[in-house]
PDB file of C-alpha atoms and ligand atoms in Angstrom:
ATOM      1  CA  MET A   1      95.291   8.859  -0.837  1.00 95.00           C
ATOM      2  CA  VAL A   2      92.282   7.504  -2.743  1.00 97.00           C
ATOM      3  CA  ILE A   3      91.712   3.879  -1.695  1.00 97.00           C
ATOM      4  CA  ILE A   4      88.339   3.232  -3.364  1.00 98.00           C
ATOM      5  CA  LYS A   5      87.400   4.550  -6.761  1.00 97.00           C
ATOM      6  CA  ALA A   6      84.323   3.798  -8.843  1.00 97.00           C
ATOM      7  CA  GLU A   7      84.451   5.013 -12.438  1.00 97.00           C
ATOM      8  CA  ASN A   8      81.418   5.223 -14.644  1.00 97.00           C
ATOM      9  CA  LEU A   9      79.879   2.378 -12.698  1.00 97.00           C
ATOM     10  CA  SER A  10      76.618   0.954 -13.979  1.00 98.00           C
ATOM     11  CA  LYS A  11      74.585  -2.111 -13.155  1.00 98.00           C
ATOM     12  CA  VAL A  12      71.601  -3.235 -15.158  1.00 97.00           C
ATOM     13  CA  TYR A  13      69.462  -6.181 -14.081  1.00 96.00           C
ATOM     14  CA  GLY A  14      67.146  -8.077 -16.412  1.00 92.00           C
ATOM     15  CA  LYS A  15      66.199  -7.470 -20.015  1.00 89.00           C
ATOM     16  CA  ASN A  16      63.556  -5.663 -22.060  1.00 89.00           C
ATOM     17  CA  GLU A  17      60.437  -4.893 -20.009  1.00 89.00           C
ATOM     18  CA  ASN A  18      62.103  -6.312 -16.884  1.00 91.00           C
ATOM     19  CA  LYS A  19      65.156  -4.083 -17.215  1.00 93.00           C
ATOM     20  CA  VAL A  20      66.180  -2.256 -14.049  1.00 95.00           C
ATOM     21  CA  ILE A  21      68.992   0.281 -14.062  1.00 96.00           C
ATOM     22  CA  ALA A  22      70.163  -0.225 -10.481  1.00 97.00           C
ATOM     23  CA  LEU A  23      73.316   1.903 -10.852  1.00 97.00           C
ATOM     24  CA  ASP A  24      73.600   4.673 -13.378  1.00 97.00           C
ATOM     25  CA  ASN A  25      77.116   5.972 -14.083  1.00 96.00           C
ATOM     26  CA  ILE A  26      78.327   6.307 -10.521  1.00 96.00           C
ATOM     27  CA  GLU A  27      81.548   8.213  -9.904  1.00 96.00           C
ATOM     28  CA  LEU A  28      82.927   7.892  -6.420  1.00 96.00           C
ATOM     29  CA  GLU A  29      86.199   8.365  -4.578  1.00 97.00           C
ATOM     30  CA  VAL A  30      86.898   7.470  -0.982  1.00 98.00           C
ATOM     31  CA  ILE A  31      90.053   8.547   0.815  1.00 97.00           C
ATOM     32  CA  LYS A  32      91.973   6.142   3.041  1.00 96.00           C
ATOM     33  CA  GLY A  33      90.756   6.503   6.629  1.00 95.00           C
ATOM     34  CA  GLU A  34      87.432   8.004   5.621  1.00 95.00           C
ATOM     35  CA  PHE A  35      84.138   6.898   7.167  1.00 95.00           C
ATOM     36  CA  VAL A  36      81.405   7.343   4.567  1.00 96.00           C
ATOM     37  CA  ALA A  37      77.690   6.829   5.133  1.00 96.00           C
ATOM     38  CA  ILE A  38      75.388   6.026   2.216  1.00 96.00           C
ATOM     39  CA  VAL A  39      71.747   7.006   2.526  1.00 95.00           C
ATOM     40  CA  GLY A  40      68.803   6.796   0.167  1.00 94.00           C
ATOM     41  CA  ALA A  41      65.314   5.373  -0.212  1.00 93.00           C
ATOM     42  CA  SER A  42      64.676   1.651  -0.476  1.00 93.00           C
ATOM     43  CA  GLY A  43      65.410   0.453  -4.017  1.00 95.00           C
ATOM     44  CA  SER A  44      67.717   3.389  -4.809  1.00 96.00           C
ATOM     45  CA  GLY A  45      70.720   1.108  -5.458  1.00 97.00           C
ATOM     46  CA  LYS A  46      72.639   1.246  -2.158  1.00 97.00           C
ATOM     47  CA  SER A  47      73.149  -2.498  -1.714  1.00 96.00           C
ATOM     48  CA  THR A  48      73.989  -2.920  -5.395  1.00 97.00           C
ATOM     49  CA  LEU A  49      76.660  -0.218  -5.086  1.00 97.00           C
ATOM     50  CA  LEU A  50      78.158  -1.878  -2.016  1.00 97.00           C
ATOM     51  CA  HIS A  51      78.276  -5.264  -3.778  1.00 97.00           C
ATOM     52  CA  GLN A  52      80.036  -3.782  -6.831  1.00 97.00           C
ATOM     53  CA  ILE A  53      82.593  -2.008  -4.642  1.00 97.00           C
ATOM     54  CA  GLY A  54      83.074  -5.147  -2.568  1.00 96.00           C
ATOM     55  CA  GLY A  55      83.960  -7.269  -5.577  1.00 95.00           C
ATOM     56  CA  VAL A  56      81.034  -9.654  -5.126  1.00 93.00           C
ATOM     57  CA  ASP A  57      78.991  -8.701  -8.179  1.00 93.00           C
ATOM     58  CA  LYS A  58      80.418  -7.611 -11.509  1.00 94.00           C
ATOM     59  CA  PRO A  59      79.198  -4.281 -12.866  1.00 97.00           C
ATOM     60  CA  THR A  60      77.573  -4.065 -16.301  1.00 97.00           C
ATOM     61  CA  ASN A  61      79.866  -1.161 -17.103  1.00 97.00           C
ATOM     62  CA  GLY A  62      82.676   0.770 -15.500  1.00 97.00           C
ATOM     63  CA  LYS A  63      85.501   0.064 -13.102  1.00 97.00           C
ATOM     64  CA  VAL A  64      86.162  -0.392  -9.431  1.00 98.00           C
ATOM     65  CA  ILE A  65      89.701   0.413  -8.362  1.00 97.00           C
ATOM     66  CA  ILE A  66      90.753  -0.558  -4.873  1.00 97.00           C
ATOM     67  CA  ASP A  67      94.203   0.273  -3.629  1.00 95.00           C
ATOM     68  CA  ASN A  68      95.299   0.769  -7.264  1.00 95.00           C
ATOM     69  CA  GLU A  69      93.920  -2.615  -8.327  1.00 96.00           C
ATOM     70  CA  ASP A  70      91.314  -2.670 -11.101  1.00 97.00           C
ATOM     71  CA  ILE A  71      89.458  -5.467  -9.321  1.00 97.00           C
ATOM     72  CA  TYR A  72      87.240  -6.809 -12.101  1.00 97.00           C
ATOM     73  CA  LYS A  73      90.349  -7.319 -14.271  1.00 96.00           C
ATOM     74  CA  LEU A  74      91.430 -10.005 -11.794  1.00 96.00           C
ATOM     75  CA  ASP A  75      90.405 -13.602 -12.457  1.00 96.00           C
ATOM     76  CA  GLU A  76      87.809 -15.047 -10.092  1.00 93.00           C
ATOM     77  CA  GLU A  77      90.276 -16.772  -7.797  1.00 94.00           C
ATOM     78  CA  SER A  78      92.598 -13.753  -7.445  1.00 95.00           C
ATOM     79  CA  LEU A  79      89.584 -11.551  -6.796  1.00 96.00           C
ATOM     80  CA  ALA A  80      88.390 -13.901  -4.044  1.00 93.00           C
ATOM     81  CA  VAL A  81      91.791 -13.748  -2.354  1.00 92.00           C
ATOM     82  CA  PHE A  82      92.050  -9.959  -2.797  1.00 94.00           C
ATOM     83  CA  ARG A  83      88.604  -9.484  -1.311  1.00 93.00           C
ATOM     84  CA  ARG A  84      89.306 -11.743   1.646  1.00 90.00           C
ATOM     85  CA  ARG A  85      92.517  -9.928   2.561  1.00 90.00           C
ATOM     86  CA  LYS A  86      91.400  -6.355   1.976  1.00 94.00           C
ATOM     87  CA  ILE A  87      87.673  -6.127   2.444  1.00 96.00           C
ATOM     88  CA  GLY A  88      85.381  -6.964   5.321  1.00 95.00           C
ATOM     89  CA  ILE A  89      81.836  -7.006   4.080  1.00 95.00           C
ATOM     90  CA  MET A  90      78.622  -7.274   6.016  1.00 93.00           C
ATOM     91  CA  PHE A  91      75.595  -8.037   3.852  1.00 91.00           C
ATOM     92  CA  GLN A  92      72.055  -6.886   4.495  1.00 88.00           C
ATOM     93  CA  ALA A  93      70.987 -10.541   4.587  1.00 87.00           C
ATOM     94  CA  PHE A  94      73.949 -11.436   6.885  1.00 91.00           C
ATOM     95  CA  ASN A  95      74.906 -14.533   4.805  1.00 93.00           C
ATOM     96  CA  LEU A  96      76.010 -16.573   7.812  1.00 96.00           C
ATOM     97  CA  ILE A  97      76.859 -20.239   7.254  1.00 97.00           C
ATOM     98  CA  PRO A  98      74.006 -22.170   8.895  1.00 97.00           C
ATOM     99  CA  VAL A  99      76.022 -25.277   9.853  1.00 98.00           C
ATOM    100  CA  LEU A 100      78.853 -23.332  11.514  1.00 97.00           C
ATOM    101  CA  SER A 101      78.773 -22.028  15.066  1.00 98.00           C
ATOM    102  CA  VAL A 102      78.950 -18.352  15.928  1.00 98.00           C
ATOM    103  CA  GLU A 103      82.666 -18.667  16.690  1.00 97.00           C
ATOM    104  CA  GLU A 104      83.359 -20.543  13.444  1.00 97.00           C
ATOM    105  CA  ASN A 105      81.362 -18.036  11.404  1.00 97.00           C
ATOM    106  CA  ILE A 106      83.285 -15.112  12.874  1.00 97.00           C
ATOM    107  CA  LYS A 107      86.670 -16.771  12.359  1.00 96.00           C
ATOM    108  CA  LEU A 108      85.849 -17.994   8.840  1.00 94.00           C
ATOM    109  CA  PRO A 109      87.739 -15.244   6.935  1.00 91.00           C
ATOM    110  CA  ALA A 110      90.909 -16.056   8.873  1.00 89.00           C
ATOM    111  CA  LEU A 111      90.359 -19.795   8.454  1.00 88.00           C
ATOM    112  CA  LEU A 112      89.928 -19.493   4.675  1.00 87.00           C
ATOM    113  CA  ASP A 113      93.280 -17.738   4.543  1.00 84.00           C
ATOM    114  CA  ASN A 114      94.958 -20.441   6.644  1.00 86.00           C
ATOM    115  CA  LYS A 115      95.620 -17.839   9.295  1.00 86.00           C
ATOM    116  CA  LYS A 116      94.849 -17.993  12.963  1.00 89.00           C
ATOM    117  CA  ALA A 117      92.429 -15.338  14.122  1.00 89.00           C
ATOM    118  CA  ASP A 118      93.873 -12.900  16.670  1.00 92.00           C
ATOM    119  CA  GLU A 119      92.355 -14.403  19.868  1.00 95.00           C
ATOM    120  CA  GLY A 120      92.621 -11.184  21.883  1.00 94.00           C
ATOM    121  CA  TYR A 121      90.879  -9.224  19.173  1.00 92.00           C
ATOM    122  CA  PHE A 122      88.283 -11.983  18.756  1.00 95.00           C
ATOM    123  CA  MET A 123      87.431 -11.829  22.483  1.00 95.00           C
ATOM    124  CA  ASP A 124      87.262  -8.016  22.366  1.00 89.00           C
ATOM    125  CA  LEU A 125      84.875  -8.151  19.438  1.00 90.00           C
ATOM    126  CA  VAL A 126      82.551 -10.782  20.870  1.00 94.00           C
ATOM    127  CA  LYS A 127      82.427  -9.039  24.240  1.00 91.00           C
ATOM    128  CA  THR A 128      81.677  -5.639  22.722  1.00 85.00           C
ATOM    129  CA  LEU A 129      79.029  -7.209  20.534  1.00 88.00           C
ATOM    130  CA  GLY A 130      77.474  -9.153  23.408  1.00 90.00           C
ATOM    131  CA  LEU A 131      78.123 -12.535  21.799  1.00 95.00           C
ATOM    132  CA  ALA A 132      80.525 -14.057  24.341  1.00 96.00           C
ATOM    133  CA  ASP A 133      77.894 -16.460  25.708  1.00 96.00           C
ATOM    134  CA  ARG A 134      76.646 -17.490  22.257  1.00 97.00           C
ATOM    135  CA  LEU A 135      79.869 -18.722  20.668  1.00 98.00           C
ATOM    136  CA  ASN A 136      78.764 -22.350  20.344  1.00 98.00           C
ATOM    137  CA  HIS A 137      75.284 -21.558  19.050  1.00 98.00           C
ATOM    138  CA  LEU A 138      74.203 -21.925  15.438  1.00 98.00           C
ATOM    139  CA  PRO A 139      72.914 -18.851  13.573  1.00 97.00           C
ATOM    140  CA  SER A 140      69.379 -20.343  13.569  1.00 97.00           C
ATOM    141  CA  GLU A 141      69.438 -20.205  17.379  1.00 97.00           C
ATOM    142  CA  LEU A 142      70.025 -16.447  17.397  1.00 95.00           C
ATOM    143  CA  SER A 143      67.772 -13.432  17.086  1.00 90.00           C
ATOM    144  CA  GLY A 144      68.026 -11.192  14.011  1.00 87.00           C
ATOM    145  CA  GLY A 145      69.995  -8.603  15.977  1.00 88.00           C
ATOM    146  CA  GLN A 146      72.440 -11.242  17.216  1.00 92.00           C
ATOM    147  CA  GLN A 147      72.943 -12.624  13.697  1.00 93.00           C
ATOM    148  CA  GLN A 148      73.630  -9.088  12.557  1.00 91.00           C
ATOM    149  CA  ARG A 149      76.321  -8.709  15.220  1.00 92.00           C
ATOM    150  CA  VAL A 150      77.923 -12.024  14.175  1.00 95.00           C
ATOM    151  CA  ALA A 151      78.009 -10.785  10.565  1.00 94.00           C
ATOM    152  CA  LEU A 152      79.673  -7.567  11.711  1.00 92.00           C
ATOM    153  CA  ALA A 153      82.250  -9.415  13.818  1.00 94.00           C
ATOM    154  CA  ARG A 154      83.058 -11.602  10.787  1.00 95.00           C
ATOM    155  CA  ALA A 155      83.549  -8.467   8.663  1.00 94.00           C
ATOM    156  CA  LEU A 156      85.994  -7.048  11.230  1.00 92.00           C
ATOM    157  CA  ILE A 157      87.944 -10.138  12.349  1.00 92.00           C
ATOM    158  CA  ASN A 158      90.726  -9.894   9.746  1.00 90.00           C
ATOM    159  CA  LYS A 159      91.180  -6.160  10.446  1.00 91.00           C
ATOM    160  CA  PRO A 160      90.544  -5.451   6.764  1.00 94.00           C
ATOM    161  CA  ALA A 161      91.711  -2.192   5.183  1.00 95.00           C
ATOM    162  CA  ILE A 162      88.151  -1.624   3.993  1.00 97.00           C
ATOM    163  CA  ILE A 163      84.896  -2.271   5.813  1.00 96.00           C
ATOM    164  CA  LEU A 164      81.632  -2.323   3.865  1.00 97.00           C
ATOM    165  CA  ALA A 165      78.467  -2.706   5.898  1.00 95.00           C
ATOM    166  CA  ASP A 166      74.860  -2.821   4.727  1.00 94.00           C
ATOM    167  CA  GLU A 167      72.535  -1.547   7.458  1.00 92.00           C
ATOM    168  CA  PRO A 168      74.702  -2.802  10.344  1.00 90.00           C
ATOM    169  CA  THR A 169      72.269  -1.551  12.980  1.00 88.00           C
ATOM    170  CA  GLY A 170      69.013  -2.110  11.112  1.00 86.00           C
ATOM    171  CA  ASN A 171      67.620  -4.666  13.575  1.00 82.00           C
ATOM    172  CA  LEU A 172      69.113  -3.313  16.770  1.00 83.00           C
ATOM    173  CA  ASP A 173      67.803  -1.188  19.602  1.00 84.00           C
ATOM    174  CA  SER A 174      69.281   2.303  19.871  1.00 84.00           C
ATOM    175  CA  GLU A 175      71.550   1.447  22.830  1.00 83.00           C
ATOM    176  CA  THR A 176      73.156  -1.483  21.001  1.00 81.00           C
ATOM    177  CA  SER A 177      73.365   0.580  17.812  1.00 84.00           C
ATOM    178  CA  LYS A 178      75.328   3.266  19.636  1.00 84.00           C
ATOM    179  CA  GLU A 179      77.775   0.729  21.036  1.00 80.00           C
ATOM    180  CA  ILE A 180      78.282  -0.809  17.606  1.00 81.00           C
ATOM    181  CA  ILE A 181      78.908   2.554  15.980  1.00 85.00           C
ATOM    182  CA  ALA A 182      81.381   3.440  18.718  1.00 84.00           C
ATOM    183  CA  MET A 183      83.161   0.139  18.141  1.00 83.00           C
ATOM    184  CA  LEU A 184      83.209   0.648  14.397  1.00 86.00           C
ATOM    185  CA  LYS A 185      84.685   4.130  14.791  1.00 87.00           C
ATOM    186  CA  LEU A 186      87.291   2.906  17.247  1.00 85.00           C
ATOM    187  CA  SER A 187      88.271   0.107  14.861  1.00 86.00           C
ATOM    188  CA  ILE A 188      88.562   2.521  11.937  1.00 88.00           C
ATOM    189  CA  ARG A 189      90.834   4.903  13.836  1.00 88.00           C
ATOM    190  CA  LYS A 190      92.891   2.214  15.536  1.00 86.00           C
ATOM    191  CA  TYR A 191      93.629   0.177  12.417  1.00 88.00           C
ATOM    192  CA  ASN A 192      93.526   3.064   9.933  1.00 91.00           C
ATOM    193  CA  GLN A 193      90.588   1.495   8.118  1.00 95.00           C
ATOM    194  CA  THR A 194      88.210   2.954   5.577  1.00 97.00           C
ATOM    195  CA  ALA A 195      84.488   2.311   5.928  1.00 96.00           C
ATOM    196  CA  ILE A 196      81.394   2.645   3.775  1.00 97.00           C
ATOM    197  CA  VAL A 197      78.228   2.053   5.713  1.00 96.00           C
ATOM    198  CA  ILE A 198      74.683   2.008   4.324  1.00 95.00           C
ATOM    199  CA  THR A 199      72.271   3.250   6.918  1.00 92.00           C
ATOM    200  CA  HIS A 200      68.939   4.759   7.800  1.00 86.00           C
ATOM    201  CA  ASP A 201      70.274   5.426  11.270  1.00 84.00           C
ATOM    202  CA  ILE A 202      70.793   9.144  11.785  1.00 81.00           C
ATOM    203  CA  SER A 203      73.303   8.528  14.593  1.00 80.00           C
ATOM    204  CA  ILE A 204      75.553   6.617  12.157  1.00 84.00           C
ATOM    205  CA  ALA A 205      75.234   9.283   9.504  1.00 86.00           C
ATOM    206  CA  GLU A 206      76.114  11.948  12.087  1.00 87.00           C
ATOM    207  CA  ASN A 207      79.279  10.036  12.956  1.00 88.00           C
ATOM    208  CA  ALA A 208      80.429   9.757   9.358  1.00 93.00           C
ATOM    209  CA  ASP A 209      83.013  12.055   7.738  1.00 94.00           C
ATOM    210  CA  ARG A 210      80.793  12.293   4.684  1.00 95.00           C
ATOM    211  CA  ILE A 211      77.265  11.354   3.695  1.00 96.00           C
ATOM    212  CA  ILE A 212      76.519  10.245   0.150  1.00 95.00           C
ATOM    213  CA  LYS A 213      72.933  10.251  -1.003  1.00 95.00           C
ATOM    214  CA  ILE A 214      71.815   7.825  -3.711  1.00 95.00           C
ATOM    215  CA  LYS A 215      68.663   8.251  -5.734  1.00 96.00           C
ATOM    216  CA  ASP A 216      67.594   6.085  -8.694  1.00 96.00           C
ATOM    217  CA  GLY A 217      71.095   4.639  -8.993  1.00 96.00           C
ATOM    218  CA  LYS A 218      72.820   8.028  -9.055  1.00 96.00           C
ATOM    219  CA  VAL A 219      74.796  10.002  -6.516  1.00 95.00           C
ATOM    220  CA  VAL A 220      72.712  13.090  -5.884  1.00 92.00           C
ATOM    221  CA  LYS A 221      74.556  14.677  -2.964  1.00 81.00           C
TER     222      LYS A 221
HETATM  223  P1  ADP B 301      68.638  -0.553  -1.918  1.00 87.66           P
HETATM  224  O1  ADP B 301      69.711  -1.345  -1.268  1.00 87.66           O
HETATM  225  O2  ADP B 301      68.947   0.900  -2.033  1.00 87.66           O
HETATM  226  O3  ADP B 301      67.302  -0.788  -1.272  1.00 87.66           O
HETATM  227  P2  ADP B 301      69.124  -2.331  -4.175  1.00 87.66           P
HETATM  228  O4  ADP B 301      70.521  -2.010  -4.550  1.00 87.66           O
HETATM  229  O5  ADP B 301      68.896  -3.574  -3.399  1.00 87.66           O
HETATM  230  O6  ADP B 301      68.471  -1.064  -3.435  1.00 87.66           O
HETATM  231  O7  ADP B 301      68.238  -2.413  -5.502  1.00 87.66           O
HETATM  232  C1  ADP B 301      68.275  -1.421  -6.517  1.00 87.66           C
HETATM  233  C2  ADP B 301      67.304  -1.816  -7.634  1.00 87.66           C
HETATM  234  O8  ADP B 301      67.787  -2.969  -8.307  1.00 87.66           O
HETATM  235  C3  ADP B 301      65.905  -2.172  -7.150  1.00 87.66           C
HETATM  236  O9  ADP B 301      64.982  -1.704  -8.097  1.00 87.66           O
HETATM  237  C4  ADP B 301      65.930  -3.688  -7.090  1.00 87.66           C
HETATM  238  O10 ADP B 301      64.640  -4.208  -7.271  1.00 87.66           O
HETATM  239  C5  ADP B 301      66.852  -4.038  -8.232  1.00 87.66           C
HETATM  240  N1  ADP B 301      67.607  -5.293  -7.982  1.00 87.66           N
HETATM  241  C6  ADP B 301      68.506  -5.512  -6.986  1.00 87.66           C
HETATM  242  N2  ADP B 301      69.031  -6.753  -7.064  1.00 87.66           N
HETATM  243  C7  ADP B 301      68.458  -7.331  -8.141  1.00 87.66           C
HETATM  244  C8  ADP B 301      68.588  -8.615  -8.780  1.00 87.66           C
HETATM  245  N3  ADP B 301      69.443  -9.541  -8.312  1.00 87.66           N
HETATM  246  N4  ADP B 301      67.847  -8.843  -9.873  1.00 87.66           N
HETATM  247  C9  ADP B 301      66.990  -7.921 -10.376  1.00 87.66           C
HETATM  248  N5  ADP B 301      66.815  -6.696  -9.844  1.00 87.66           N
HETATM  249  C10 ADP B 301      67.535  -6.394  -8.752  1.00 87.66           C
HETATM  250 MG1   MG B 302      69.618  -2.612   0.402  1.00 87.66          MG
END
């Protein structure tokens, strides 16, 4: 079953001499349960693609269909709710809330939905990610690698059907990266999730079911 579909997807930033075609007619289908890695040079459009698929940034042209929902046909509020329930997204810039603690940041998606986070799962996540002794810290008191792990935990906490992660191991040493990939894979299999992960990390790409290469806003391989 196709769970993610991008049709004729384009994104253009700026106007006239500042115009940048970040995505150029992307066609993409991802099957439920698939683990897809996206690779490509810096500036090739990887983050832009992830944001369009994740419902956070409207495409200039084309459609994104998730679980049979044409997501940019939804009004803003419905899209926010849809995204929160279905998609766990980890941004390249982490986007943690500076005034919330590590624990509050991780549990935020559950909180926003008036749900209680699964405590057992929360403890599992923070232990695997080495955050158990940092729960009351603020993001500013953490290293880049630790902030990255908080962002990943927040993406996973609701056990979303779809996980989108932008360079989840970019700041981490290879040992920690391996553990995080193992955890991600376990999560995908256990909860029947679908994942798209942008990476330069060969060990992530090797673990993926499929590798998609982006160049100049197009899928080349
Ligand atoms: P990648 O993640 O592969 O490094 P991005 O998707 O971030 O690439 O960027 C693709 C292209 O779009 C780049 O040329 C970048 O400069 C441009 N771009 C990305 N975001 C914006 C923005 N908000 N405004 C203008 N240009 C942007
Ligand atoms: Mg990027």
